[in-house]
CSV table of C-alpha atoms and ligand atoms in Angstrom, one decimal:
chain,number,residue,atom,x,y,z
T,1267,MET,CA,19.5,-4.3,-21.2
T,1268,SER,CA,21.5,-6.6,-19.0
T,1269,SER,CA,24.8,-5.0,-20.5
T,1270,THR,CA,24.6,-2.3,-17.4
T,1271,VAL,CA,24.8,-5.5,-15.0
T,1272,SER,CA,28.7,-6.2,-15.4
T,1273,SER,CA,30.0,-9.2,-13.8
T,1274,SER,CA,29.3,-12.8,-14.4
T,1275,PRO,CA,25.9,-14.5,-13.6
T,1276,ARG,CA,25.2,-15.1,-9.9
T,1277,THR,CA,22.7,-16.1,-7.4
T,1278,ILE,CA,20.2,-13.6,-6.1
T,1279,ARG,CA,18.7,-14.0,-3.0
T,1280,ILE,CA,15.0,-12.0,-2.8
T,1281,ALA,CA,13.5,-11.7,0.9
T,1282,SER,CA,9.3,-11.8,0.5
T,1283,ARG,CA,6.4,-12.4,3.3
T,1284,LYS,CA,4.9,-15.7,2.8
T,1285,SER,CA,1.4,-14.5,2.3
T,1286,GLN,CA,-0.2,-15.7,-0.6
T,1287,LEU,CA,-0.4,-12.4,-1.9
T,1288,ALA,CA,3.3,-11.5,-1.2
T,1289,LEU,CA,4.5,-14.5,-2.9
T,1290,VAL,CA,2.3,-13.8,-6.1
T,1291,GLN,CA,3.9,-10.3,-6.6
T,1292,THR,CA,8.0,-11.7,-5.6
T,1293,HIS,CA,7.3,-14.4,-8.1
T,1294,TRP,CA,6.1,-12.1,-10.7
T,1295,VAL,CA,9.3,-10.1,-10.0
T,1296,ARG,CA,11.6,-13.2,-10.1
T,1297,ASP,CA,10.0,-14.2,-13.5
T,1298,GLU,CA,10.3,-10.8,-14.9
T,1299,LEU,CA,14.2,-10.8,-13.7
T,1300,GLN,CA,14.6,-14.1,-15.0
T,1301,LYS,CA,13.6,-13.1,-18.5
T,1302,HIS,CA,16.4,-10.5,-18.7
T,1303,TYR,CA,18.9,-12.1,-16.8
T,1304,PRO,CA,18.3,-15.6,-18.0
T,1305,ASP,CA,22.1,-16.9,-16.9
T,1306,TRP,CA,21.2,-15.6,-13.3
T,1307,THR,CA,19.8,-17.5,-10.6
T,1308,PHE,CA,17.1,-16.1,-8.3
T,1309,GLU,CA,16.0,-17.8,-4.9
T,1310,ILE,CA,13.3,-16.6,-2.8
T,1311,GLN,CA,13.5,-16.7,0.8
T,1312,GLU,CA,10.1,-16.9,2.7
T,1313,MET,CA,9.9,-14.8,6.0
T,1314,SER,CA,7.2,-14.1,8.7
T,1315,THR,CA,6.7,-10.7,9.8
T,1316,GLN,CA,5.2,-9.2,13.1
T,1317,GLY,CA,2.4,-8.1,11.2
T,1318,ASP,CA,1.8,-11.4,9.9
T,1319,LYS,CA,2.0,-13.0,13.4
T,1320,ILE,CA,-0.2,-10.5,15.2
T,1321,LEU,CA,-3.7,-10.9,14.5
T,1322,ASP,CA,-6.0,-9.8,17.4
T,1323,VAL,CA,-4.8,-6.2,17.7
T,1324,ALA,CA,-6.3,-3.8,15.5
T,1325,LEU,CA,-3.6,-2.4,13.1
T,1326,ALA,CA,-4.1,0.7,13.8
T,1327,LYS,CA,-2.9,0.4,17.2
T,1328,ILE,CA,0.4,-1.5,16.5
T,1329,GLY,CA,1.5,1.4,14.9
T,1330,ASP,CA,3.5,1.0,11.6
T,1331,LYS,CA,7.3,1.0,12.1
T,1332,GLY,CA,7.8,-1.7,9.6
T,1333,LEU,CA,5.2,-4.1,10.7
T,1334,PHE,CA,5.5,-6.0,7.5
T,1335,THR,CA,8.7,-5.2,6.8
T,1336,LYS,CA,11.3,-5.5,9.2
T,1337,GLU,CA,12.1,-8.7,9.5
T,1338,LEU,CA,13.1,-8.8,5.8
T,1339,GLU,CA,14.9,-5.3,6.1
T,1340,VAL,CA,17.3,-7.0,9.1
T,1341,GLY,CA,17.9,-9.9,6.7
T,1342,MET,CA,19.2,-7.8,3.8
T,1343,LEU,CA,21.6,-5.5,6.2
T,1344,LYS,CA,23.1,-9.0,7.5
T,1345,GLY,CA,23.7,-9.8,3.8
T,1346,GLU,CA,21.5,-13.0,4.0
T,1347,SER,CA,19.2,-11.4,0.9
T,1348,ASP,CA,19.8,-9.1,-1.5
T,1349,PHE,CA,16.4,-7.1,-2.0
T,1350,ALA,CA,13.1,-7.4,-0.3
T,1351,VAL,CA,9.7,-7.2,-2.5
T,1352,HIS,CA,6.6,-5.3,-0.7
T,1353,SER,CA,3.6,-3.8,-1.5
T,1354,LEU,CA,4.5,-0.1,-1.6
T,1355,LYS,CA,2.2,0.6,0.5
T,1356,ASP,CA,3.3,-1.3,3.0
T,1357,LEU,CA,6.9,0.2,3.2
T,1358,PRO,CA,7.5,3.1,5.6
T,1359,THR,CA,8.4,6.5,4.2
T,1360,ARG,CA,11.5,6.4,6.2
T,1361,LEU,CA,14.1,3.5,5.7
T,1362,PRO,CA,16.4,2.2,7.9
T,1363,GLU,CA,19.9,3.7,7.3
T,1364,GLY,CA,21.7,1.5,4.8
T,1365,LEU,CA,18.6,0.7,2.6
T,1366,MET,CA,16.9,2.3,0.1
T,1367,LEU,CA,13.6,1.9,-2.5
T,1368,GLY,CA,15.5,0.6,-5.3
T,1369,CYS,CA,12.8,0.1,-7.5
T,1370,VAL,CA,9.1,0.9,-8.4
T,1371,THR,CA,7.1,-1.2,-10.6
T,1372,GLU,CA,4.4,-0.1,-12.7
T,1373,ARG,CA,0.8,0.6,-10.7
T,1374,GLU,CA,-2.2,-1.4,-11.1
T,1375,ASN,CA,-5.7,0.3,-10.4
T,1376,PRO,CA,-4.7,1.9,-7.2
T,1377,ALA,CA,-8.7,2.2,-6.0
T,1378,ASP,CA,-10.4,0.3,-3.5
T,1379,ALA,CA,-13.0,-1.9,-4.0
T,1380,LEU,CA,-16.5,-2.8,-2.7
T,1381,VAL,CA,-17.1,-6.6,-1.6
T,1382,LEU,CA,-20.4,-7.6,-0.9
T,1383,HIS,CA,-21.9,-10.4,0.7
T,1384,GLU,CA,-23.8,-12.4,-1.7
T,1385,LYS,CA,-27.3,-11.5,0.0
T,1386,HIS,CA,-26.5,-7.8,-1.2
T,1387,ARG,CA,-25.2,-8.8,-4.5
T,1388,ASP,CA,-27.2,-6.0,-6.3
T,1389,LYS,CA,-26.1,-3.1,-3.9
T,1390,GLN,CA,-23.9,0.0,-3.9
T,1391,LEU,CA,-22.4,1.4,-1.0
T,1392,ALA,CA,-25.2,4.2,-1.3
T,1393,THR,CA,-27.9,1.8,-1.2
T,1394,LEU,CA,-26.5,-0.9,1.3
T,1395,PRO,CA,-29.3,-1.3,4.2
T,1396,GLU,CA,-29.0,1.2,7.1
T,1397,GLY,CA,-26.3,-0.6,9.8
T,1398,SER,CA,-24.9,-2.4,7.3
T,1399,VAL,CA,-21.3,-3.7,8.8
T,1400,ILE,CA,-18.4,-2.7,6.8
T,1401,GLY,CA,-15.0,-4.7,7.1
T,1402,THR,CA,-12.3,-2.5,7.4
T,1403,SER,CA,-9.0,-2.1,9.5
T,1404,SER,CA,-8.1,0.9,7.7
T,1405,LEU,CA,-8.9,4.2,9.3
T,1406,ARG,CA,-8.3,5.9,5.8
T,1407,ARG,CA,-11.4,4.3,4.6
T,1408,LEU,CA,-13.2,4.4,8.0
T,1409,ALA,CA,-12.9,7.9,7.9
T,1410,GLN,CA,-13.8,8.8,4.5
T,1411,LEU,CA,-16.6,6.4,4.1
T,1412,ARG,CA,-18.4,7.4,7.2
T,1413,HIS,CA,-18.7,11.2,5.7
T,1414,HIS,CA,-20.2,9.8,2.7
T,1415,PHE,CA,-22.0,6.9,4.0
T,1416,PRO,CA,-23.3,7.7,7.6
T,1417,HIS,CA,-25.9,5.1,7.5
T,1418,LEU,CA,-23.3,2.3,7.4
T,1419,GLN,CA,-21.2,0.7,10.3
T,1420,PHE,CA,-17.7,-0.1,10.3
T,1421,LYS,CA,-16.1,-3.2,12.1
T,1422,ASP,CA,-12.0,-4.1,12.3
T,1423,VAL,CA,-11.0,-6.8,10.3
T,1424,ARG,CA,-7.4,-8.6,9.8
T,1425,GLY,CA,-5.8,-11.6,8.5
T,1426,ASN,CA,-5.1,-12.5,5.1
T,1427,LEU,CA,-7.5,-12.2,2.2
T,1428,ASN,CA,-8.8,-15.4,2.2
T,1429,THR,CA,-9.6,-15.3,6.0
T,1430,ARG,CA,-11.2,-12.1,5.4
T,1431,LEU,CA,-13.4,-13.4,2.6
T,1432,ALA,CA,-14.4,-16.3,4.7
T,1433,LYS,CA,-15.7,-14.0,7.6
T,1434,LEU,CA,-17.6,-12.4,4.8
T,1435,GLU,CA,-19.0,-15.5,3.9
T,1436,ALA,CA,-20.0,-16.5,7.4
T,1437,GLY,CA,-22.0,-13.4,7.8
T,1438,GLU,CA,-19.6,-11.4,10.6
T,1439,TYR,CA,-19.6,-8.4,7.8
T,1440,ASP,CA,-21.9,-7.3,5.1
T,1441,ALA,CA,-19.0,-6.1,2.9
T,1442,LEU,CA,-15.3,-5.6,2.8
T,1443,ILE,CA,-13.4,-2.7,1.8
T,1444,LEU,CA,-10.0,-3.9,0.2
T,1445,ALA,CA,-8.0,-3.0,-2.5
T,1446,VAL,CA,-8.8,-3.4,-6.2
T,1447,ALA,CA,-5.2,-4.4,-6.9
T,1448,GLY,CA,-4.6,-7.6,-4.2
T,1449,LEU,CA,-8.1,-8.9,-5.4
T,1450,GLN,CA,-6.4,-8.9,-9.1
T,1451,ARG,CA,-3.3,-10.3,-8.3
T,1452,LEU,CA,-5.1,-13.1,-6.7
T,1453,GLY,CA,-7.1,-13.7,-9.8
T,1454,MET,CA,-10.2,-12.8,-7.9
T,1455,GLY,CA,-10.9,-9.6,-9.6
T,1456,ASP,CA,-14.5,-10.6,-10.0
T,1457,ARG,CA,-15.1,-10.1,-6.6
T,1458,VAL,CA,-15.0,-6.2,-7.1
T,1459,HIS,CA,-18.9,-5.2,-7.1
T,1460,GLN,CA,-17.6,-1.4,-7.0
T,1461,VAL,CA,-14.5,0.1,-7.8
T,1462,ILE,CA,-14.8,3.1,-5.2
T,1463,PRO,CA,-14.4,6.5,-7.0
T,1464,ALA,CA,-11.5,8.8,-6.0
T,1465,GLU,CA,-14.3,11.4,-5.3
T,1466,ILE,CA,-15.8,9.3,-2.3
T,1467,SER,CA,-12.6,7.9,-1.1
T,1468,LEU,CA,-8.7,8.3,-1.8
T,1469,HIS,CA,-6.1,5.7,-2.0
T,1470,ALA,CA,-3.7,4.9,0.3
T,1471,VAL,CA,0.1,6.1,-0.6
T,1472,GLY,CA,1.8,3.8,-3.1
T,1473,GLN,CA,-1.5,1.7,-3.4
T,1474,GLY,CA,-1.3,-0.8,-6.3
T,1475,ALA,CA,2.5,-0.7,-6.8
T,1476,LEU,CA,4.9,-2.8,-5.8
T,1477,GLY,CA,8.2,-1.4,-3.9
T,1478,ILE,CA,11.3,-2.9,-4.2
T,1479,GLU,CA,13.9,-2.1,-1.2
T,1480,CYS,CA,17.7,-3.0,-1.6
T,1481,ARG,CA,20.8,-2.3,0.3
T,1482,THR,CA,22.0,1.5,-0.8
T,1483,GLU,CA,25.5,0.6,-1.2
T,1484,ASP,CA,24.9,-2.3,-3.9
T,1485,PRO,CA,24.9,-0.8,-7.3
T,1486,GLU,CA,24.8,-4.1,-8.9
T,1487,ILE,CA,21.9,-5.1,-7.6
T,1488,LEU,CA,20.4,-1.3,-8.0
T,1489,SER,CA,21.4,-1.4,-11.6
T,1490,LEU,CA,19.6,-5.5,-11.9
T,1491,LEU,CA,16.3,-3.9,-10.9
T,1492,LYS,CA,16.3,-0.8,-13.0
T,1493,VAL,CA,14.7,-3.0,-16.2
T,1494,LEU,CA,11.3,-3.3,-13.6
T,1495,GLU,CA,11.0,0.2,-13.0
T,1496,HIS,CA,8.3,2.1,-14.4
T,1497,THR,CA,8.8,6.0,-14.7
T,1498,GLU,CA,5.3,7.4,-14.1
T,1499,THR,CA,4.5,5.1,-11.3
T,1500,ALA,CA,7.7,5.9,-9.6
T,1501,GLN,CA,7.2,9.5,-9.7
T,1502,ARG,CA,3.4,9.6,-8.6
T,1503,CYS,CA,4.5,7.2,-5.7
T,1504,TYR,CA,7.7,9.9,-4.7
T,1505,ALA,CA,5.3,12.4,-4.7
T,1506,GLU,CA,2.8,10.5,-2.5
T,1507,ARG,CA,5.3,9.0,-0.2
T,1508,ALA,CA,6.8,12.8,0.3
T,1509,PHE,CA,3.4,14.3,1.1
T,1510,LEU,CA,3.1,11.5,3.8
T,1511,ARG,CA,6.4,11.5,5.2
T,1512,GLU,CA,6.2,15.5,5.4
T,1513,LEU,CA,3.2,14.7,7.6
T,1514,GLU,CA,4.8,12.1,9.8
T,1515,GLY,CA,2.1,9.7,9.2
T,1516,GLY,CA,3.1,6.4,9.4
T,1517,CYS,CA,0.8,3.7,7.0
T,1518,GLN,CA,-2.2,3.6,9.5
T,1519,VAL,CA,-3.4,7.4,9.5
T,1520,PRO,CA,-6.5,8.7,7.5
T,1521,ILE,CA,-4.5,10.0,4.6
T,1522,GLY,CA,-5.4,9.3,1.2
T,1523,VAL,CA,-3.9,10.7,-2.1
T,1524,ASN,CA,-4.6,10.4,-5.9
T,1525,THR,CA,-2.3,11.2,-8.5
T,1526,VAL,CA,-2.6,12.1,-12.3
T,1527,ILE,CA,0.4,12.8,-14.9
T,1528,ALA,CA,-1.3,14.4,-18.1
T,1529,ASP,CA,0.2,16.4,-20.7
T,1530,GLY,CA,3.6,16.4,-18.9
T,1531,VAL,CA,2.0,17.8,-15.4
T,1532,LEU,CA,2.2,15.9,-12.3
T,1533,THR,CA,-1.5,16.5,-10.3
T,1534,LEU,CA,-1.6,15.3,-6.9
T,1535,THR,CA,-4.6,15.4,-4.3
T,1536,GLY,CA,-4.0,14.6,-0.7
T,1537,LEU,CA,-6.0,14.3,2.2
T,1538,VAL,CA,-6.6,14.0,6.2
T,1539,ALA,CA,-9.5,13.4,8.1
T,1540,THR,CA,-11.1,13.1,11.1
T,1541,LEU,CA,-12.0,9.6,12.6
T,1542,ASP,CA,-15.8,10.1,12.7
T,1543,GLY,CA,-15.6,11.3,9.1
T,1544,LYS,CA,-17.1,15.2,9.7
T,1545,THR,CA,-13.8,16.8,8.9
T,1546,LEU,CA,-11.7,16.3,5.6
T,1547,VAL,CA,-9.0,18.8,4.8
T,1548,LYS,CA,-8.3,18.2,0.9
T,1549,ASP,CA,-6.0,20.2,-1.3
T,1550,VAL,CA,-4.1,19.7,-4.5
T,1551,VAL,CA,-0.8,20.8,-6.0
T,1552,SER,CA,0.5,20.2,-9.9
T,1553,GLY,CA,3.6,20.7,-11.6
T,1554,ALA,CA,6.8,18.8,-13.2
T,1555,PRO,CA,6.7,15.0,-12.4
T,1556,GLU,CA,10.9,15.4,-11.8
T,1557,GLU,CA,10.2,17.7,-9.0
T,1558,ALA,CA,7.8,14.8,-7.8
T,1559,GLU,CA,9.2,15.4,-4.3
T,1560,ALA,CA,8.7,18.7,-3.8
T,1561,LEU,CA,5.3,18.5,-5.0
T,1562,GLY,CA,4.5,16.0,-2.1
T,1563,VAL,CA,6.5,18.4,0.4
T,1564,GLU,CA,4.1,21.5,-0.8
T,1565,LEU,CA,0.8,19.8,-0.5
T,1566,ALA,CA,1.7,18.6,3.0
T,1567,GLN,CA,2.6,22.0,4.2
T,1568,LYS,CA,-1.2,23.3,2.4
T,1569,LEU,CA,-2.6,20.9,4.6
T,1570,LYS,CA,-0.9,21.8,7.7
T,1571,ASP,CA,-2.0,25.4,7.2
T,1572,GLN,CA,-5.1,24.1,7.3
T,1573,GLY,CA,-5.0,22.3,10.8
T,1574,ALA,CA,-3.9,18.4,9.2
T,1575,GLU,CA,-1.3,18.4,12.3
T,1576,GLU,CA,-3.8,18.9,15.0
T,1577,ILE,CA,-6.2,16.3,13.4
T,1578,LEU,CA,-3.2,13.4,13.4
T,1579,ALA,CA,-2.1,14.3,16.9
T,1580,ALA,CA,-5.8,13.8,17.9
T,1581,ILE,CA,-6.1,10.8,16.1
T,1582,PHE,CA,-2.9,9.0,17.8
T,1583,ALA,CA,-4.4,10.0,21.5
T,1584,GLU,CA,-7.6,8.5,20.4
T,1585,VAL,CA,-5.9,5.1,19.2
T,1586,GLN,CA,-3.6,5.1,22.0
T,1587,ARG,CA,-6.0,5.0,24.4
T,1588,SER,CA,-8.8,2.9,23.2
A,795,DPM,C1,-2.2,-0.5,4.5
A,795,DPM,C2,-3.2,-0.5,4.7
A,795,DPM,C3,-3.9,-2.0,4.5
A,795,DPM,C4,-2.5,-2.9,4.1
A,795,DPM,C5,-4.2,0.4,5.2
A,795,DPM,C6,-4.9,1.6,4.0
A,795,DPM,C7,-5.2,-2.2,4.6
A,795,DPM,C8,-6.0,-2.4,6.0
A,795,DPM,C9,-7.3,-3.1,5.8
A,795,DPM,C10,-1.0,0.4,5.0
A,795,DPM,N1,-1.9,-1.8,4.2
A,795,DPM,O1,-4.8,1.2,3.1
A,795,DPM,O2,-5.3,2.6,4.3
A,795,DPM,O3,-8.0,-2.6,5.2
A,795,DPM,O4,-7.5,-3.9,6.9
A,795,DPM,C11,-2.9,-4.3,2.0
A,795,DPM,C12,-3.1,-4.7,1.2
A,795,DPM,C13,-2.4,-4.6,0.1
A,795,DPM,C14,-1.1,-4.2,0.5
A,795,DPM,C15,-4.6,-5.4,1.3
A,795,DPM,C16,-5.6,-4.4,1.1
A,795,DPM,C17,-2.8,-4.9,-1.3
A,795,DPM,C18,-2.8,-4.1,-2.6
A,795,DPM,C19,-1.8,-3.3,-3.1
A,795,DPM,C20,-2.5,-4.0,3.6
A,795,DPM,N2,-1.2,-4.3,1.7
A,795,DPM,O5,-5.4,-3.0,1.3
A,795,DPM,O6,-6.7,-4.7,0.6
A,795,DPM,O7,-0.8,-3.6,-3.6
A,795,DPM,O8,-1.7,-2.1,-2.4
């Protein structure tokens, strides 16, 4: 396969955030590429982003304009690195001029997980005691879980996975909601007490997949990355991202999705919710996986027809005020 890359071996610089999860993901990408291109050299450049530094402000309030990606993007545009590895769900749907999503890797379980405090270990969302405090800073998780479990309370939580788990152990929360994929990649899959089904909570756009961002005008890097592309995941994620882009939603909005490809048909489910969980606008489209982006746009239009834009505008105003 390395025949697609024409020039002689050189040194490739990969930009990554410094968090433990980001580094596990970037090392995986590096190791896979090294297997395909044994004569090339791959170096990892570790960086902090704004999102890693600001830990005392609710995520929803900071907004989403490349919170976890901007510093990496600036480095690529200056030619200091060749590509950047992200959790796809943290990559904005509109990228800076000159950069593109060059590769989407095979997705892990995209669902969310319930992680309980030891004292609740036999419980599930439905059976947690009245008033239990659930830690999440995702408006998407908050809105959908409030809808199904009005007996629970929700409280913001920030910081990396280990910080969050320490806060859970210290008793600040009765449970956390975290992505199954992140826990699994860090070897903490055994902390998952309940995988939350799609009927209860739709996952975030791109959740569970890695997105590799690179320069638009860099065909050599683009063809190098193609060995890691997973076509089905990419089609699903292109549909999800087109849906989110069309709703002008950043990553910090109560928008959830689910995608399935079966018998050559891509089915995309999407939802927009109010923060009190009282209104969920949800619909489904399906069609050819090759038409992924058009399906995303079609679903966004269906939800707009049902009032999605008004819901999102009201939430934006509310978050800015609070
Ligand atoms: C985004 C959200 C969260 C992350 C919002 C959402 C979760 C924030 C929170 C856009 N990015 O999901 O509705 O609950 O406080 C993030 C995680 C991963 C990538 C961690 C997680 C790992 C999983 C993956 C943070 N970004 O969601 O538990 O690769 O998809």
